[in-house]
PDB file of C-alpha atoms in Angstrom:
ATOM      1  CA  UNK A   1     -10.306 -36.248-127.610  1.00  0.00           C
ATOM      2  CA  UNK A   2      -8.006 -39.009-127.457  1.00  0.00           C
ATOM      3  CA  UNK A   3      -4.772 -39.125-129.444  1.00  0.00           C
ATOM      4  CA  UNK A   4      -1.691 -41.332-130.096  1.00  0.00           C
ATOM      5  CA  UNK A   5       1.373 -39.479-130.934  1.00  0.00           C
ATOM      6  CA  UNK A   6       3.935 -41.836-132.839  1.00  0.00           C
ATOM      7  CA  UNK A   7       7.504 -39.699-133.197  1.00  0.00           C
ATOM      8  CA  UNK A   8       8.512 -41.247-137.008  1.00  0.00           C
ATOM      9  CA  UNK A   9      11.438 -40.671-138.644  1.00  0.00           C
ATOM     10  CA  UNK A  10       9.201 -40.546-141.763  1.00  0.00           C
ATOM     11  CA  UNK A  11       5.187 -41.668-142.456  1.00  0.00           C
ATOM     12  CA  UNK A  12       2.912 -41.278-144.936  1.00  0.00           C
ATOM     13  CA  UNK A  13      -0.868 -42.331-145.699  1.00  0.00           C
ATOM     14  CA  UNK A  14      -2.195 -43.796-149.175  1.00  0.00           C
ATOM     15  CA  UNK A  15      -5.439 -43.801-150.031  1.00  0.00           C
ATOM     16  CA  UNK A  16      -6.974 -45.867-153.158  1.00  0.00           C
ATOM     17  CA  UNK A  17      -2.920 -46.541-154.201  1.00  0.00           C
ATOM     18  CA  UNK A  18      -2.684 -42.806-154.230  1.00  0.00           C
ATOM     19  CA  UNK A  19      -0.323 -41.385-151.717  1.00  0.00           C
ATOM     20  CA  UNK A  20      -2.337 -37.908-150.076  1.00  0.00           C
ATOM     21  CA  UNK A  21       0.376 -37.259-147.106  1.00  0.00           C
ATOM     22  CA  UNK A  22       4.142 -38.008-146.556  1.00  0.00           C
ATOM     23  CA  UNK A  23       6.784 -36.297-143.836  1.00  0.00           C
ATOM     24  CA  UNK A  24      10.294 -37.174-142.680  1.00  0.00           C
ATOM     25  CA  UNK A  25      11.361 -36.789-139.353  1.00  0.00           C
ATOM     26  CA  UNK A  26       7.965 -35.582-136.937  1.00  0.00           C
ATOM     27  CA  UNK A  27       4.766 -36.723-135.352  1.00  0.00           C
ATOM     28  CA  UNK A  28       1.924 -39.379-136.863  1.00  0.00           C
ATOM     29  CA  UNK A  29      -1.263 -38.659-134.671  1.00  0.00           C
ATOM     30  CA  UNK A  30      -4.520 -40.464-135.195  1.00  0.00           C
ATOM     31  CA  UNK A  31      -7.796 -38.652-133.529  1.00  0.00           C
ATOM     32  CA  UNK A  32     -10.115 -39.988-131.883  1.00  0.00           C
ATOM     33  CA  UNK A  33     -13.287 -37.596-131.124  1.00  0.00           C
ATOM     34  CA  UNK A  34     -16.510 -38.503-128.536  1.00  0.00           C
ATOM     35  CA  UNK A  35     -19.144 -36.816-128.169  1.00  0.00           C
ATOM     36  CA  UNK A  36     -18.614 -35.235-125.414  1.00  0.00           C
ATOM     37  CA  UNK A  37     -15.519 -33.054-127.032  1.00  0.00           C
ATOM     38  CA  UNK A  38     -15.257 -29.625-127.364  1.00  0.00           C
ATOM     39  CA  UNK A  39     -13.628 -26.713-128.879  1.00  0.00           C
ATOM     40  CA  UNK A  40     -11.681 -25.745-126.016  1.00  0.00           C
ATOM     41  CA  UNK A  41     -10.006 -29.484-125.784  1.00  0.00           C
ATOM     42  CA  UNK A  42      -8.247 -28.418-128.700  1.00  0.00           C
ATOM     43  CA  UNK A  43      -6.347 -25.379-127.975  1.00  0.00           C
ATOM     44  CA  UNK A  44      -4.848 -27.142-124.613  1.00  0.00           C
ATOM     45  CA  UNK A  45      -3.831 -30.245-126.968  1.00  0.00           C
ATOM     46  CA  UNK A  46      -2.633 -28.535-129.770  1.00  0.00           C
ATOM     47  CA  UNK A  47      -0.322 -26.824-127.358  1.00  0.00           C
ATOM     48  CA  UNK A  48       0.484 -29.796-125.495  1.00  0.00           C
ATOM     49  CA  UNK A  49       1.801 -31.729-129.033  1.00  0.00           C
ATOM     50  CA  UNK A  50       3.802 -29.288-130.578  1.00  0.00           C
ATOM     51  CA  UNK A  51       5.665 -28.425-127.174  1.00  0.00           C
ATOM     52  CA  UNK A  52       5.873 -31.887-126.083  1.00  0.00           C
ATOM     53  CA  UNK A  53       9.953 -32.517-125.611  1.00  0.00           C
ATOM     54  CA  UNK A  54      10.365 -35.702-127.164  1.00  0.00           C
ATOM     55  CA  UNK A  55      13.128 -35.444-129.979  1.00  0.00           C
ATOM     56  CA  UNK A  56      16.306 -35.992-128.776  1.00  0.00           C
ATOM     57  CA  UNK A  57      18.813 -33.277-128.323  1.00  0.00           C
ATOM     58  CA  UNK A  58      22.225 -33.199-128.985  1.00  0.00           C
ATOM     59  CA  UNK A  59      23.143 -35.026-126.142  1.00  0.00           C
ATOM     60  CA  UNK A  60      20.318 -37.391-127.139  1.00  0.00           C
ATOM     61  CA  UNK A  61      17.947 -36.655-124.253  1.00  0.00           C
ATOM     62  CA  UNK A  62      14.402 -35.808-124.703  1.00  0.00           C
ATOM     63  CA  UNK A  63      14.529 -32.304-124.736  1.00  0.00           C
ATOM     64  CA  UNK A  64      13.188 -31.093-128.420  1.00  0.00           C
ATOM     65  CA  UNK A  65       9.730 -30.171-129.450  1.00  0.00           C
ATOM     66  CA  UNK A  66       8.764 -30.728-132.971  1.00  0.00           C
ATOM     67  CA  UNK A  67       8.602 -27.093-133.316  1.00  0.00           C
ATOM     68  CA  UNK A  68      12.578 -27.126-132.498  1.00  0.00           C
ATOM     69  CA  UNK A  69      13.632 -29.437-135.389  1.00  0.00           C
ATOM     70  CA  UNK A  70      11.769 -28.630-137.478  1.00  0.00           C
ATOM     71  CA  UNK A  71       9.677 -31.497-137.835  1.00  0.00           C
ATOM     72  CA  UNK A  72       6.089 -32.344-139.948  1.00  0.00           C
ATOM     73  CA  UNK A  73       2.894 -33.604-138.492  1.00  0.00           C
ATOM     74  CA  UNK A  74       0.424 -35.707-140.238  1.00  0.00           C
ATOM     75  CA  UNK A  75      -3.087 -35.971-138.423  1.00  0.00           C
ATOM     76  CA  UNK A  76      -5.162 -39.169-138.640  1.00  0.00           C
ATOM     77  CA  UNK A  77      -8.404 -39.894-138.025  1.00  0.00           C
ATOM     78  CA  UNK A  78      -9.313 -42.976-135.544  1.00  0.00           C
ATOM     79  CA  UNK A  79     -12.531 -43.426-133.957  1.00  0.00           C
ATOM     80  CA  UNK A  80     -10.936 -47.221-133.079  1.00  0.00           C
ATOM     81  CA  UNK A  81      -9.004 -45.288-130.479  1.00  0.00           C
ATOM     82  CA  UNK A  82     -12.345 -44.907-128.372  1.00  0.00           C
ATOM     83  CA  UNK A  83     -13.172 -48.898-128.482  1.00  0.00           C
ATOM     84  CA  UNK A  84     -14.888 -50.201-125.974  1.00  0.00           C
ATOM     85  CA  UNK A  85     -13.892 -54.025-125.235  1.00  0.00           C
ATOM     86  CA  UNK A  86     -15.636 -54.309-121.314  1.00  0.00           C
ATOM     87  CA  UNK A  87     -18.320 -57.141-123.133  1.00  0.00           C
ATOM     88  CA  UNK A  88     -17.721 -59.681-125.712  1.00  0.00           C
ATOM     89  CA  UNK A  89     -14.966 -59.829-128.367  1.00  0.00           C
ATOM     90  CA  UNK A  90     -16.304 -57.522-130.615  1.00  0.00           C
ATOM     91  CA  UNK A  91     -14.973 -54.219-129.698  1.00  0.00           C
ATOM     92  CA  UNK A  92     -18.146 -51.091-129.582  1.00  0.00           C
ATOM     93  CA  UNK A  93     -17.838 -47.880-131.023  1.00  0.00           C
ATOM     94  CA  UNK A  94     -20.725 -46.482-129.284  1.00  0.00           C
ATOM     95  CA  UNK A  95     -18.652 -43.315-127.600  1.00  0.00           C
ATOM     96  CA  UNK A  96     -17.189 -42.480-130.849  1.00  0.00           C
ATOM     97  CA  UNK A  97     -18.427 -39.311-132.508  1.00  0.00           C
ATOM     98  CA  UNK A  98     -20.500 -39.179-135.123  1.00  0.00           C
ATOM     99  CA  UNK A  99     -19.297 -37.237-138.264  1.00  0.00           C
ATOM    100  CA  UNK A 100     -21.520 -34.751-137.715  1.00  0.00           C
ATOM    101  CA  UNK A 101     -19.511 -33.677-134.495  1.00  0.00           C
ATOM    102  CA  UNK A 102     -16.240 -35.639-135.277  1.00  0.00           C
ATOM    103  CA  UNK A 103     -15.143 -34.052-138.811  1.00  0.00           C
ATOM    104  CA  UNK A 104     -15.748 -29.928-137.192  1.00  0.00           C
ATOM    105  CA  UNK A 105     -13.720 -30.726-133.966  1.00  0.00           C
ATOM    106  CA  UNK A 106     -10.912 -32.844-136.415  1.00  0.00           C
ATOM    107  CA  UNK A 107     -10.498 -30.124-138.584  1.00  0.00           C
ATOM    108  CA  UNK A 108     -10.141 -27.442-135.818  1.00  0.00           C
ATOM    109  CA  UNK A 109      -7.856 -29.240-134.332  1.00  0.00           C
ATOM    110  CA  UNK A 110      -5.199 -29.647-137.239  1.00  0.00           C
ATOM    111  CA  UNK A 111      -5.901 -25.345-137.877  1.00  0.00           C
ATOM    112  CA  UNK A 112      -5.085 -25.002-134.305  1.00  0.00           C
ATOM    113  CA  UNK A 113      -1.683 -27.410-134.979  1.00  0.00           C
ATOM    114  CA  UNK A 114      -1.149 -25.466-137.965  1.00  0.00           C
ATOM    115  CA  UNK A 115      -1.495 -22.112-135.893  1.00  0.00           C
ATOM    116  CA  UNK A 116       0.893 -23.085-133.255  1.00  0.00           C
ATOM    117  CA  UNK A 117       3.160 -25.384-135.291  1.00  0.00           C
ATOM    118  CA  UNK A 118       3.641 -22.355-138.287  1.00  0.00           C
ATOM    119  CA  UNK A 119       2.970 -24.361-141.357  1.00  0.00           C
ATOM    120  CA  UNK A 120       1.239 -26.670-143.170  1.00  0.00           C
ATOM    121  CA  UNK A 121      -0.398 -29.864-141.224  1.00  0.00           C
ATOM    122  CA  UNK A 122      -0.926 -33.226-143.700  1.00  0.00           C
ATOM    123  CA  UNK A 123      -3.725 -35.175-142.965  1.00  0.00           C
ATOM    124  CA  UNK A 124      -5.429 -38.365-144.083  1.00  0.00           C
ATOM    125  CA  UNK A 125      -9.264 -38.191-145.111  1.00  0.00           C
ATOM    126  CA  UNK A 126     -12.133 -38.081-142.456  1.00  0.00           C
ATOM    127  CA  UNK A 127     -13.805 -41.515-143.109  1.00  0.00           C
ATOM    128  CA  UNK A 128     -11.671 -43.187-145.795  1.00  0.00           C
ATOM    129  CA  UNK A 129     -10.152 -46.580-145.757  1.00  0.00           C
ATOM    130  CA  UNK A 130      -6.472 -45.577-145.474  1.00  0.00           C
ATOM    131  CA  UNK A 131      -3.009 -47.673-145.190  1.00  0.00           C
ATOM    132  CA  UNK A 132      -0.399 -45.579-143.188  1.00  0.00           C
ATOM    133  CA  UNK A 133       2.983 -46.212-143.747  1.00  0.00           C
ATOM    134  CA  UNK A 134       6.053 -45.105-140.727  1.00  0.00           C
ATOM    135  CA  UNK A 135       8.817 -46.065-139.278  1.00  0.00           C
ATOM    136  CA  UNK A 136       8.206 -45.207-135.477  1.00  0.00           C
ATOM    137  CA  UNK A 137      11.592 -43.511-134.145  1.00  0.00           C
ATOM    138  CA  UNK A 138      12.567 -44.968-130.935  1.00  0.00           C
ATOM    139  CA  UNK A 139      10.221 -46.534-130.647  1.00  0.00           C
ATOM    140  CA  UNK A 140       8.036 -43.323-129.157  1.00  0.00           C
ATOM    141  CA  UNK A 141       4.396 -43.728-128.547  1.00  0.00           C
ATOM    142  CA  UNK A 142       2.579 -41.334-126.721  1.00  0.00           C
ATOM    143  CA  UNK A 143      -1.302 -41.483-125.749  1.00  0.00           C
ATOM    144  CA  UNK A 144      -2.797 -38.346-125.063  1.00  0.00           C
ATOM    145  CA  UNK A 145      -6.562 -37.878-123.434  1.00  0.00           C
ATOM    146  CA  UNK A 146      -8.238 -34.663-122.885  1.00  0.00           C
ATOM    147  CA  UNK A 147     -10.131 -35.886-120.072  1.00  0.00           C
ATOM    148  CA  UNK A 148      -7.012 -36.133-118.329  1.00  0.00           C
ATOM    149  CA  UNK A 149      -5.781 -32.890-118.586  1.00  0.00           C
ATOM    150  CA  UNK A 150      -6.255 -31.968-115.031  1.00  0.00           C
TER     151      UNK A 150
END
């Protein structure tokens, strides 16, 4: 699983004109799933975002999880994140999951966020065509890779 972990002072994602998810001050994270991914990659990330220390502090260092303010997640799916541009211009998908595997492991991972963040978890829709709105706090980007985790 590959993520990118955008802290936003607030972010929200329309669908069809229809607005399904909106936070203040947290995390946007799109998803991107391979084939390869497993159950277990998600308790190590889930644990991983919601301690990562990267809200400031009130000394404004780096030093706050979004469990310590207080903050909202919304979760994303991207199978874009897993692009392959080696050949060509056109970029391949070919490593990204199929929905079959993708949409279990997705929604496992925002219970698990859920579990260890202690409420609710917004998401987009698996699939959908969806415009996401945020204003990126910092700016802080942070790319995140399961395969890495050692």
């Amino acid at each position: 699983m590959k993520i990118v972990i955008q802290r936003v002072t607030s972010a929200g994602v329309t669908i069809d004109k229809t607005q399904v998810a909106t936070i203040k001050k947290g995390l946007l994270i799109l998803l991107g799933v391979v084939n390869n991914d497993a159950k277990d990659d998600i308790k190590w990330l889930s644990n991983k975002v919601v301690n990562l220390r990267i809200f400031s502090d009130e000394n404004g260092v780096m030093n706050k999880s979004v469990v310590d303010v207080d903050g909202d997640i919304i979760v994303v799916s991207q199978f874009t994140l897993h692009a392959s541009t080696k050949k060509g211009n056109r970029p391949s998908y070919i490593k990204a999951a199929k929905p079959d595997i993708a949409i279990p492991l997705y929604q496992a991972f925002v219970n698990q966020l859920e579990t260890d963040l202690g409420k609710k978890v917004q998401t987009g829709q698996f699939g959908a065509d969806m415009k996401l709105d945020l204003v990126n706090d910092g700016p802080v980007t942070i790319i995140m890779d399961t395969k890495n985790k050692e």
